[in-house]
Amino acid sequence: MDWGTDLWDQYDIIDKHTQSGLELVEKYVKFVKERTEIEQNYAKQLRSLTKKYNPKRGCKEEQECRFSNHQSFLDILNEMNDYAGQRELIAENMMMNICIELTKYLQELKMERKTHLSEAKKAQQSLESTYKQLDSSKKRFEREWREADKAAQYAEKTDQDINATKADVEKAKQQANMRTHIAEECKNDYAAQLQKYNKEQSQFYFSDMPLIFNKLQDMDERRVRKLAQGYVLFSDTERHVMPIIGKCLEGVTKAGTNVNERNDSIVLIEQYKSGFERPGDLDFEDYSQGINRASSDSSLGTLGTPKGPLELLGKNRSKPFWLFSKKSKPTVTEDFGHLPPEQRRKRLQQKLDDIGKELQKEVDQSEALDKMKDVYEKNPQMGDPASLSPQINQTAQNMERLRLELSKYESWLTEAGRRGDSMLRRDTLPEDALSYRSHSNNNEPYSPDGTPSEEGTPDPSQAIYAEFDDDFEEEEEELVAPIGQCTAMYNFPGASEGTITMQEGEVLSVVEEDKGDGWTRVRRANGNEGYIPTSYVSISLSK
């Protein structure tokens, strides 16, 4: 079945149907465009929402991200930001693959339809023109035949008239014959025009128009097929990003399951634990025997640290310690003596780690300068060795300054009541950084001001560093019993010396708890030990 055969006389219906099909394509393109605008606005609102609730740098909320419930909320915000990106991708793909493609195809269909309808109109006009010629020849034949019939009747009447002369009769007969001849010619012309019209009409209805209608049918079917593909793309576009959207939602779920209320409590304790003892009972002051100030003072408990919450009470230390009273901010000191004992030890330890890393950089730079100097001495054309002396001297001064700072902070740490061996771990303070000596051309050590010092002058910090190394080695020789287990939440490469590699999901034995420096000592089943970041694992300690 085809339009050319079954709808040969329904030109207007075909015209309206094809026009309606093109309008449907335009309507669908408009629908998809509005859908993309909804997706874009949705994504924009999601991004604004995540930006609104993301903490700004340096604010209090950012500092609280060490707690798992705060960090999980940030993870959710990041996942929603990625989710918004997928919604934007849906809008972009719909615009490119549906709207733009269908609009371009629609223009082609409009041109093709216009061409086919133009051909139909030309064929119609040609047939109408032939029909007009047929009708004209027919009317002429009819008119001439009447005139011939009148002329024949007049000739017959003249012939029977006795009063008519022979010349009149002859003239009437000649006129009748002439009219009859003209009528015969018009008859023949009419017959020829009729034959021509019938042929063209047959060509029009059985060949030309069916062919045009079939072309329109093919065009409309292609339009329907293309539109159907657009319908499928509408769902496929979103389905293709559903796995990524699923991962975003899985990330939200994982953020919820990663919340560990017990660890958050431990983090809060480690962050704000002061190390002070609770105030003791107040002694009875017998005013009849005189006020015992010393007893009153001792009732609050004597603490080894020079500053603490009790000193914030003011000059009269006999007053009890109120938890909810407003405390003025103490003056910040270089030795962190304004902090409670526990927090002071942590800050001193952190400072030692930072100085150790800085010292290691200076050691690496010094070694590099020495190697470059050797190269210059062996190959003078590459450079002047003497040009490196200022840099070598400066590096030596920096190293000496850092060593003095290490010694200073280590003494403060010892004063705070904790040995320094846990601070000077091999991953942050290598042995060569502690024992390294910078050399001049004569391999003489330099004093802090850059001038050569006397040979044999001992480094005041060396004995302390050696003691730390000995203690560290003694701890390594002992096989400490595990105090719990931990499960890795992330991969850790363990690139630094003293650390150990770790894969997500791996279960390790905890040998030593985090002492406030952010590292936990663990052991594998094969006996390998090392440090890992505490925030990378979920720890379960044995009771």
Coordinates of C-alpha atoms in Angstrom, one line a residue:
M1 CA 0.0 0.0 0.0
D2 CA 1.2 3.4 -0.9
W3 CA -0.1 7.0 -1.1
G4 CA 0.3 7.2 -4.9
T5 CA -2.2 4.3 -5.4
D6 CA -4.6 4.5 -2.4
L7 CA -4.5 8.3 -1.9
W8 CA -4.3 9.4 -5.5
D9 CA -7.2 11.9 -5.1
Q10 CA -6.2 13.1 -1.6
Y11 CA -3.7 15.8 -2.4
D12 CA -5.1 18.2 0.3
I13 CA -4.9 15.5 3.0
I14 CA -1.3 14.6 2.1
D15 CA -0.4 18.3 2.1
K16 CA -1.9 18.8 5.6
H17 CA -0.5 15.5 7.0
T18 CA 3.1 16.2 5.9
Q19 CA 2.8 19.8 7.3
S20 CA 1.5 18.4 10.6
G21 CA 4.4 16.0 10.8
L22 CA 6.9 18.8 10.4
E23 CA 5.1 20.8 13.1
L24 CA 5.4 17.8 15.4
V25 CA 9.1 17.8 14.9
E26 CA 9.3 21.5 15.7
K27 CA 7.2 20.9 18.8
Y28 CA 9.4 18.1 20.1
V29 CA 12.5 20.2 19.5
K30 CA 11.0 23.0 21.6
F31 CA 10.0 20.5 24.3
V32 CA 13.6 19.2 24.5
K33 CA 15.0 22.7 24.7
E34 CA 12.8 23.5 27.6
R35 CA 13.9 20.3 29.3
T36 CA 17.5 21.3 28.9
E37 CA 16.8 24.6 30.4
I38 CA 15.2 22.8 33.4
E39 CA 18.3 20.6 33.7
Q40 CA 20.7 23.6 33.5
N41 CA 18.7 25.6 36.1
Y42 CA 18.6 22.5 38.3
A43 CA 22.4 22.0 38.0
K44 CA 23.0 25.7 38.6
Q45 CA 20.9 25.7 41.8
L46 CA 22.6 22.5 43.0
R47 CA 26.0 24.2 42.5
S48 CA 24.9 27.3 44.3
L49 CA 23.6 25.1 47.1
T50 CA 26.8 23.2 47.6
K51 CA 28.8 26.5 47.4
K52 CA 26.6 28.0 50.0
Y53 CA 27.2 25.2 52.5
N54 CA 30.9 24.6 51.7
P55 CA 33.1 26.1 54.4
K56 CA 35.3 29.0 53.5
R57 CA 39.0 28.7 53.9
G58 CA 40.3 29.3 57.4
C59 CA 36.8 29.4 59.0
K60 CA 35.8 27.4 62.0
E61 CA 33.9 24.9 60.0
E62 CA 37.0 24.0 57.9
Q63 CA 38.9 23.3 61.2
E64 CA 36.2 21.0 62.3
C65 CA 36.6 18.8 59.2
R66 CA 38.8 16.5 61.3
F67 CA 35.6 15.0 62.7
S68 CA 34.1 12.2 60.5
N69 CA 30.6 13.6 60.6
H70 CA 31.8 17.0 59.4
Q71 CA 34.1 15.4 56.7
S72 CA 31.2 13.2 55.5
F73 CA 29.0 16.3 55.0
L74 CA 31.8 17.8 52.9
D75 CA 32.0 14.6 50.9
I76 CA 28.2 14.8 50.3
L77 CA 28.6 18.4 49.1
N78 CA 31.3 17.3 46.7
E79 CA 29.2 14.4 45.4
M80 CA 26.3 16.7 44.8
N81 CA 28.6 19.1 42.9
D82 CA 29.6 16.1 40.7
Y83 CA 25.9 15.2 40.4
A84 CA 25.1 18.7 39.2
G85 CA 27.9 18.3 36.6
Q86 CA 26.1 15.2 35.3
R87 CA 22.8 17.1 35.0
E88 CA 24.7 19.7 32.9
L89 CA 26.0 16.9 30.8
I90 CA 22.5 15.6 30.2
A91 CA 21.4 19.1 29.1
E92 CA 24.4 19.5 26.8
N93 CA 24.0 16.1 25.1
M94 CA 20.2 16.6 24.6
M95 CA 20.9 20.0 23.0
M96 CA 23.6 18.6 20.7
N97 CA 22.2 15.2 19.8
I98 CA 18.5 16.0 19.7
C99 CA 17.7 19.7 19.3
I100 CA 20.5 20.7 16.9
E101 CA 20.3 17.5 14.9
L102 CA 16.5 17.5 14.5
T103 CA 16.5 21.2 13.7
K104 CA 19.0 20.6 10.9
Y105 CA 17.0 17.6 9.6
L106 CA 13.8 19.6 9.8
Q107 CA 15.2 22.2 7.5
E108 CA 16.1 19.5 5.0
L109 CA 12.6 18.0 5.1
K110 CA 11.0 21.4 4.6
M111 CA 13.1 22.0 1.4
E112 CA 12.3 18.5 0.2
R113 CA 8.6 18.8 0.8
K114 CA 8.5 22.2 -0.9
T115 CA 10.2 20.7 -4.0
H116 CA 7.7 17.8 -4.2
L117 CA 4.7 20.1 -3.8
S118 CA 6.2 22.4 -6.4
E119 CA 6.5 19.5 -8.9
A120 CA 2.9 18.5 -8.2
K121 CA 1.7 22.1 -8.9
K122 CA 3.6 22.2 -12.1
A123 CA 2.1 19.0 -13.3
Q124 CA -1.4 20.2 -12.3
Q125 CA -0.8 23.5 -14.1
S126 CA 0.3 21.6 -17.2
L127 CA -2.8 19.4 -17.2
E128 CA -5.0 22.5 -16.7
S129 CA -3.4 24.3 -19.6
T130 CA -4.0 21.3 -21.9
Y131 CA -7.6 21.1 -20.7
K132 CA -8.1 24.8 -21.6
Q133 CA -6.8 24.2 -25.1
L134 CA -9.1 21.2 -25.3
D135 CA -12.1 23.2 -24.1
S136 CA -11.2 26.1 -26.6
S137 CA -11.0 23.7 -29.6
K138 CA -14.3 22.1 -28.5
K139 CA -16.1 25.4 -28.3
R140 CA -14.7 26.4 -31.7
F141 CA -15.8 23.1 -33.2
E142 CA -19.3 23.6 -31.7
R143 CA -19.5 27.2 -33.0
E144 CA -18.2 26.3 -36.5
W145 CA -20.5 23.3 -36.8
R146 CA -23.6 25.5 -36.0
E147 CA -22.4 28.0 -38.6
A148 CA -21.9 25.2 -41.2
D149 CA -25.4 23.8 -40.4
K150 CA -27.0 27.3 -40.8
A151 CA -25.1 27.7 -44.1
A152 CA -26.3 24.3 -45.4
Q153 CA -29.9 25.1 -44.4
Y154 CA -29.7 28.5 -46.2
A155 CA -28.3 27.0 -49.3
E156 CA -31.1 24.4 -49.4
K157 CA -33.7 27.1 -48.8
T158 CA -32.2 29.2 -51.6
D159 CA -32.2 26.3 -54.0
Q160 CA -35.9 25.7 -53.4
D161 CA -36.7 29.4 -53.8
I162 CA -38.1 30.0 -57.3
N163 CA -37.3 33.6 -57.1
A164 CA -33.7 33.0 -56.4
T165 CA -31.3 33.3 -59.3
K166 CA -28.8 30.6 -60.2
A167 CA -26.0 32.8 -59.0
D168 CA -27.5 33.2 -55.6
V169 CA -28.0 29.4 -55.3
E170 CA -24.4 28.8 -56.3
K171 CA -23.1 31.4 -53.9
A172 CA -25.1 29.9 -51.0
K173 CA -23.8 26.4 -51.8
Q174 CA -20.2 27.6 -51.9
Q175 CA -20.7 29.3 -48.5
A176 CA -22.2 26.1 -47.1
N177 CA -19.3 24.0 -48.4
M178 CA -16.8 26.4 -46.9
R179 CA -18.4 26.4 -43.5
T180 CA -18.6 22.6 -43.6
H181 CA -14.9 22.4 -44.4
I182 CA -14.0 24.8 -41.5
A183 CA -16.2 22.7 -39.2
E184 CA -14.4 19.5 -40.2
E185 CA -11.0 21.2 -39.5
C186 CA -12.2 22.3 -36.1
K187 CA -13.5 18.7 -35.5
N188 CA -10.2 17.3 -36.3
D189 CA -8.4 19.8 -34.1
Y190 CA -10.8 19.0 -31.2
A191 CA -10.2 15.3 -31.6
A192 CA -6.4 15.9 -31.6
Q193 CA -6.7 18.1 -28.5
L194 CA -8.9 15.5 -26.8
Q195 CA -6.4 12.8 -27.5
K196 CA -3.5 14.9 -26.1
Y197 CA -5.4 15.8 -23.0
N198 CA -6.4 12.2 -22.3
K199 CA -2.8 11.1 -22.6
E200 CA -1.6 13.9 -20.3
Q201 CA -4.4 13.2 -17.8
S202 CA -3.4 9.5 -17.7
Q203 CA 0.2 10.5 -17.2
F204 CA -0.8 12.8 -14.5
Y205 CA -3.0 10.4 -12.5
F206 CA -1.2 7.2 -13.1
S207 CA 2.4 8.3 -13.2
D208 CA 3.4 11.8 -12.2
M209 CA 1.2 12.4 -9.1
P210 CA 1.6 8.8 -7.7
L211 CA 5.4 9.3 -8.0
I212 CA 5.2 12.6 -6.2
F213 CA 2.9 11.2 -3.5
N214 CA 5.2 8.2 -3.0
K215 CA 8.2 10.6 -2.6
L216 CA 6.2 12.5 0.0
Q217 CA 5.3 9.2 1.7
D218 CA 9.0 8.3 1.8
M219 CA 9.9 11.7 3.2
D220 CA 7.2 11.4 5.9
E221 CA 8.3 7.9 6.9
R222 CA 11.9 9.1 7.2
R223 CA 10.7 11.9 9.4
V224 CA 8.8 9.6 11.6
R225 CA 11.8 7.3 11.9
K226 CA 14.1 10.2 12.7
L227 CA 11.7 11.5 15.3
A228 CA 11.5 8.0 16.9
Q229 CA 15.3 8.0 17.2
G230 CA 15.0 11.4 18.9
Y231 CA 12.5 9.9 21.3
V232 CA 14.9 7.1 22.2
L233 CA 17.8 9.6 22.6
F234 CA 15.7 11.4 25.1
S235 CA 15.9 8.5 27.5
D236 CA 19.3 7.2 26.4
T237 CA 21.0 10.5 27.1
E238 CA 20.0 10.3 30.7
R239 CA 20.6 6.6 30.9
H240 CA 24.2 6.9 29.8
V241 CA 25.1 9.1 32.8
M242 CA 23.1 7.1 35.3
P243 CA 26.1 4.9 36.3
I244 CA 28.0 8.1 37.2
I245 CA 25.0 9.5 39.0
G246 CA 24.7 6.2 40.8
K247 CA 28.3 6.5 41.9
C248 CA 27.6 10.0 43.2
L249 CA 24.7 8.6 45.2
E250 CA 26.9 5.7 46.4
G251 CA 29.4 8.3 47.5
V252 CA 26.7 10.0 49.5
T253 CA 25.8 6.6 51.1
K254 CA 29.5 5.9 51.8
A255 CA 29.9 9.3 53.4
G256 CA 27.1 8.3 55.8
T257 CA 28.6 5.0 56.6
N258 CA 32.0 6.6 57.1
V259 CA 30.8 8.5 60.1
N260 CA 32.3 7.1 63.2
E261 CA 30.9 8.6 66.4
R262 CA 33.5 7.0 68.6
N263 CA 36.4 8.3 66.6
D264 CA 34.9 11.8 66.6
S265 CA 34.8 11.7 70.4
I266 CA 38.4 10.5 70.5
V267 CA 39.5 13.3 68.0
L268 CA 37.7 15.9 70.2
I269 CA 39.5 14.5 73.3
E270 CA 42.9 14.5 71.6
Q271 CA 42.4 18.0 70.3
Y272 CA 41.2 19.7 73.5
K273 CA 42.6 17.5 76.3
S274 CA 44.4 19.8 78.7
G275 CA 46.3 17.2 80.8
F276 CA 45.4 19.0 84.0
E277 CA 44.2 17.1 87.1
R278 CA 40.7 17.9 88.4
P279 CA 40.7 20.3 91.3
G280 CA 40.8 18.6 94.7
D281 CA 38.7 19.2 97.7
L282 CA 39.0 22.6 99.4
D283 CA 40.5 22.5 102.8
F284 CA 38.8 24.0 105.8
E285 CA 40.4 27.3 106.7
D286 CA 40.3 27.8 110.4
Y287 CA 40.2 31.5 110.9
S288 CA 40.6 31.1 114.6
Q289 CA 44.1 29.6 114.0
G290 CA 45.0 31.9 111.1
I291 CA 44.5 31.5 107.4
N292 CA 46.6 28.7 105.9
R293 CA 47.3 30.1 102.5
A294 CA 49.6 27.3 101.5
S295 CA 47.0 24.7 102.4
S296 CA 44.4 26.6 100.4
D297 CA 46.7 26.8 97.5
S298 CA 47.6 23.2 97.6
S299 CA 43.9 22.2 97.6
L300 CA 43.7 23.2 94.0
G301 CA 46.5 20.8 93.0
T302 CA 50.0 21.7 92.0
L303 CA 50.8 21.3 88.4
G304 CA 54.2 20.9 86.8
T305 CA 53.4 23.3 83.9
P306 CA 53.9 27.0 84.5
K307 CA 50.6 28.0 83.0
G308 CA 47.1 26.4 82.9
P309 CA 43.5 27.0 83.5
L310 CA 44.0 27.6 87.2
E311 CA 46.2 30.7 86.5
L312 CA 43.4 32.1 84.4
L313 CA 41.4 32.5 87.6
G314 CA 43.4 35.6 88.6
K315 CA 45.7 36.4 91.5
N316 CA 43.4 34.8 94.1
R317 CA 44.0 31.1 93.4
S318 CA 42.0 30.1 96.4
K319 CA 38.9 30.5 94.3
P320 CA 37.4 27.3 92.8
F321 CA 37.7 26.5 89.0
W322 CA 34.4 27.3 87.3
L323 CA 33.8 25.4 84.0
F324 CA 31.4 27.9 82.6
S325 CA 33.2 31.1 83.5
K326 CA 34.6 33.3 80.7
K327 CA 38.3 32.9 80.3
S328 CA 40.5 35.6 78.9
K329 CA 42.9 34.7 76.1
P330 CA 46.4 34.0 77.5
T331 CA 49.5 35.6 75.9
V332 CA 51.0 33.4 73.2
T333 CA 54.6 32.3 73.9
E334 CA 57.2 30.7 71.7
D335 CA 57.4 27.6 73.9
F336 CA 53.6 27.2 73.8
G337 CA 53.6 27.6 77.6
H338 CA 50.2 29.3 77.4
L339 CA 48.7 26.0 76.3
P340 CA 47.6 23.1 78.6
P341 CA 50.2 20.3 79.0
E342 CA 48.7 17.9 76.5
Q343 CA 48.2 20.5 73.8
R344 CA 51.6 22.0 74.5
R345 CA 53.3 18.7 73.8
K346 CA 51.4 18.3 70.6
R347 CA 52.3 21.7 69.4
L348 CA 55.9 21.3 70.3
Q349 CA 56.0 17.9 68.5
Q350 CA 54.4 19.5 65.4
K351 CA 57.0 22.2 65.5
L352 CA 59.8 19.7 65.7
D353 CA 58.4 17.8 62.7
D354 CA 58.2 21.0 60.7
I355 CA 61.7 22.0 61.6
G356 CA 62.9 18.4 60.7
K357 CA 61.4 18.6 57.3
E358 CA 62.9 22.0 56.7
L359 CA 66.3 20.7 57.9
Q360 CA 66.0 17.8 55.5
K361 CA 65.5 20.2 52.6
E362 CA 68.6 22.1 53.5
V363 CA 70.5 18.9 53.8
D364 CA 69.4 17.8 50.3
Q365 CA 70.3 21.3 48.9
S366 CA 73.7 21.1 50.6
E367 CA 74.4 17.7 49.1
A368 CA 73.4 18.9 45.7
L369 CA 75.7 21.9 46.0
D370 CA 78.6 19.7 47.1
K371 CA 78.1 17.4 44.1
M372 CA 77.9 20.5 41.8
K373 CA 81.1 21.8 43.3
D374 CA 82.9 18.5 42.6
V375 CA 81.7 18.6 39.0
Y376 CA 83.0 22.2 38.6
E377 CA 86.4 21.2 40.2
K378 CA 86.7 18.3 37.8
N379 CA 85.4 20.2 34.8
P380 CA 86.3 23.9 35.2
Q381 CA 84.7 24.7 31.8
M382 CA 81.3 24.0 33.3
G383 CA 81.6 26.6 36.1
D384 CA 83.6 28.2 38.8
P385 CA 83.6 26.2 42.1
A386 CA 84.2 29.4 44.1
S387 CA 80.8 30.8 42.8
L388 CA 79.0 28.2 44.9
S389 CA 80.7 29.2 48.2
P390 CA 78.1 31.8 49.2
Q391 CA 75.3 29.3 48.7
I392 CA 77.2 26.6 50.6
N393 CA 77.9 28.9 53.4
Q394 CA 74.2 30.1 53.5
T395 CA 73.0 26.5 53.5
A396 CA 75.4 25.6 56.4
Q397 CA 74.1 28.6 58.4
N398 CA 70.5 27.6 57.8
M399 CA 71.3 24.0 58.9
E400 CA 73.0 25.2 62.0
R401 CA 70.1 27.5 62.8
L402 CA 67.6 24.7 62.4
R403 CA 69.7 22.4 64.6
L404 CA 69.7 25.0 67.3
E405 CA 65.9 25.4 67.0
L406 CA 65.6 21.6 67.2
S407 CA 67.6 21.5 70.3
K408 CA 65.6 24.4 71.8
Y409 CA 62.2 22.8 71.1
E410 CA 63.4 19.4 72.2
S411 CA 64.3 20.8 75.6
W412 CA 60.9 22.4 75.9
L413 CA 59.3 19.1 74.9
T414 CA 61.3 17.3 77.6
E415 CA 60.2 20.0 80.1
A416 CA 56.6 19.3 79.0
G417 CA 57.1 15.8 80.2
R418 CA 57.5 13.7 77.1
R419 CA 60.6 12.1 75.5
G420 CA 61.5 13.4 72.1
D421 CA 62.2 10.2 70.3
S422 CA 58.6 9.8 69.0
M423 CA 58.9 13.3 67.5
L424 CA 62.1 12.6 65.6
R425 CA 60.8 9.8 63.5
R426 CA 62.9 8.6 60.6
D427 CA 60.2 9.6 58.1
T428 CA 60.3 13.3 59.1
L429 CA 63.9 13.7 60.5
P430 CA 66.4 11.4 58.7
E431 CA 69.6 10.4 60.4
D432 CA 71.7 12.2 57.9
A433 CA 69.9 15.4 58.7
L434 CA 71.0 15.1 62.3
S435 CA 74.6 14.1 61.7
Y436 CA 75.3 15.9 58.4
R437 CA 78.2 18.3 58.4
S438 CA 78.6 20.9 55.7
H439 CA 82.1 21.2 54.2
S440 CA 84.2 23.9 52.7
N441 CA 86.9 23.4 50.2
N442 CA 89.1 22.1 53.1
N443 CA 86.2 20.0 54.6
E444 CA 86.1 22.1 57.7
P445 CA 82.9 22.6 59.6
Y446 CA 81.3 26.1 59.6
S447 CA 80.0 28.0 62.6
P448 CA 76.6 29.7 62.4
D449 CA 78.2 32.9 61.1
G450 CA 79.7 31.1 58.2
T451 CA 83.3 31.1 59.4
P452 CA 85.3 27.9 59.9
S453 CA 85.2 26.6 63.5
E454 CA 88.0 24.8 65.2
E455 CA 88.3 21.1 64.4
G456 CA 86.9 18.9 67.2
T457 CA 84.4 21.4 68.5
P458 CA 81.4 19.2 69.4
D459 CA 77.9 20.1 68.1
P460 CA 75.7 20.7 71.2
S461 CA 72.8 19.0 69.6
Q462 CA 74.5 15.8 68.4
A463 CA 74.5 14.0 71.8
I464 CA 70.7 14.6 72.0
Y465 CA 70.1 13.3 68.5
A466 CA 72.2 10.2 69.1
E467 CA 70.3 9.5 72.3
F468 CA 67.0 9.7 70.3
D469 CA 68.3 7.3 67.6
D470 CA 69.5 4.8 70.3
D471 CA 66.1 4.8 71.9
F472 CA 64.4 4.4 68.6
E473 CA 66.5 1.4 67.7
E474 CA 65.9 -0.2 71.2
E475 CA 62.1 0.2 70.6
E476 CA 62.5 -1.5 67.2
E477 CA 64.3 -4.5 68.7
E478 CA 61.4 -5.2 71.1
L479 CA 58.3 -6.9 69.5
V480 CA 55.4 -5.1 71.2
A481 CA 52.1 -6.9 71.5
P482 CA 49.3 -5.5 69.4
I483 CA 46.8 -3.3 71.3
G484 CA 44.1 -3.5 68.7
Q485 CA 43.3 -3.6 64.9
C486 CA 42.6 -1.1 62.2
T487 CA 41.0 -1.3 58.8
A488 CA 42.3 0.9 55.9
M489 CA 39.8 3.3 54.5
Y490 CA 42.1 4.6 51.8
N491 CA 45.3 3.6 49.9
F492 CA 48.6 4.9 51.3
P493 CA 51.8 4.5 49.3
G494 CA 54.2 4.6 52.3
A495 CA 56.9 6.4 50.3
S496 CA 58.7 8.0 53.2
E497 CA 61.2 6.1 55.3
G498 CA 59.6 4.6 58.5
T499 CA 56.1 4.3 56.9
I500 CA 54.4 1.2 55.5
T501 CA 52.3 0.8 52.4
M502 CA 48.6 0.1 52.9
Q503 CA 45.7 -0.9 50.6
E504 CA 42.0 0.1 51.1
G505 CA 40.2 -2.6 53.1
E506 CA 43.5 -4.1 54.5
V507 CA 43.4 -5.1 58.2
L508 CA 46.5 -4.4 60.3
S509 CA 47.5 -4.8 63.9
V510 CA 47.9 -1.6 65.9
V511 CA 51.2 -1.5 67.9
E512 CA 51.3 2.1 69.1
E513 CA 48.4 4.6 69.3
D514 CA 48.5 8.0 67.7
K515 CA 50.4 10.3 70.2
G516 CA 49.0 13.4 68.7
D517 CA 51.2 13.7 65.7
G518 CA 48.7 12.2 63.3
W519 CA 50.6 8.8 62.8
T520 CA 49.8 5.3 64.1
R521 CA 52.3 2.5 64.3
V522 CA 51.0 -0.8 62.8
R523 CA 52.2 -4.3 62.0
R524 CA 51.4 -6.7 59.2
A525 CA 51.0 -10.5 59.7
N526 CA 54.4 -11.0 58.2
G527 CA 56.0 -8.9 60.9
N528 CA 56.6 -5.7 58.9
E529 CA 56.0 -2.6 60.9
G530 CA 55.7 1.1 60.1
Y531 CA 53.7 4.3 60.5
I532 CA 50.5 5.1 58.7
P533 CA 48.2 8.3 58.8
T534 CA 45.7 7.9 61.6
S535 CA 43.0 9.6 59.5
Y536 CA 43.4 6.9 56.8
V537 CA 42.2 4.0 59.0
S538 CA 39.3 3.0 61.3
I539 CA 40.8 1.8 64.6
S540 CA 39.3 -0.7 67.0
L541 CA 41.4 -1.0 70.2
S542 CA 41.3 -4.0 72.5
K543 CA 39.6 -3.4 75.8

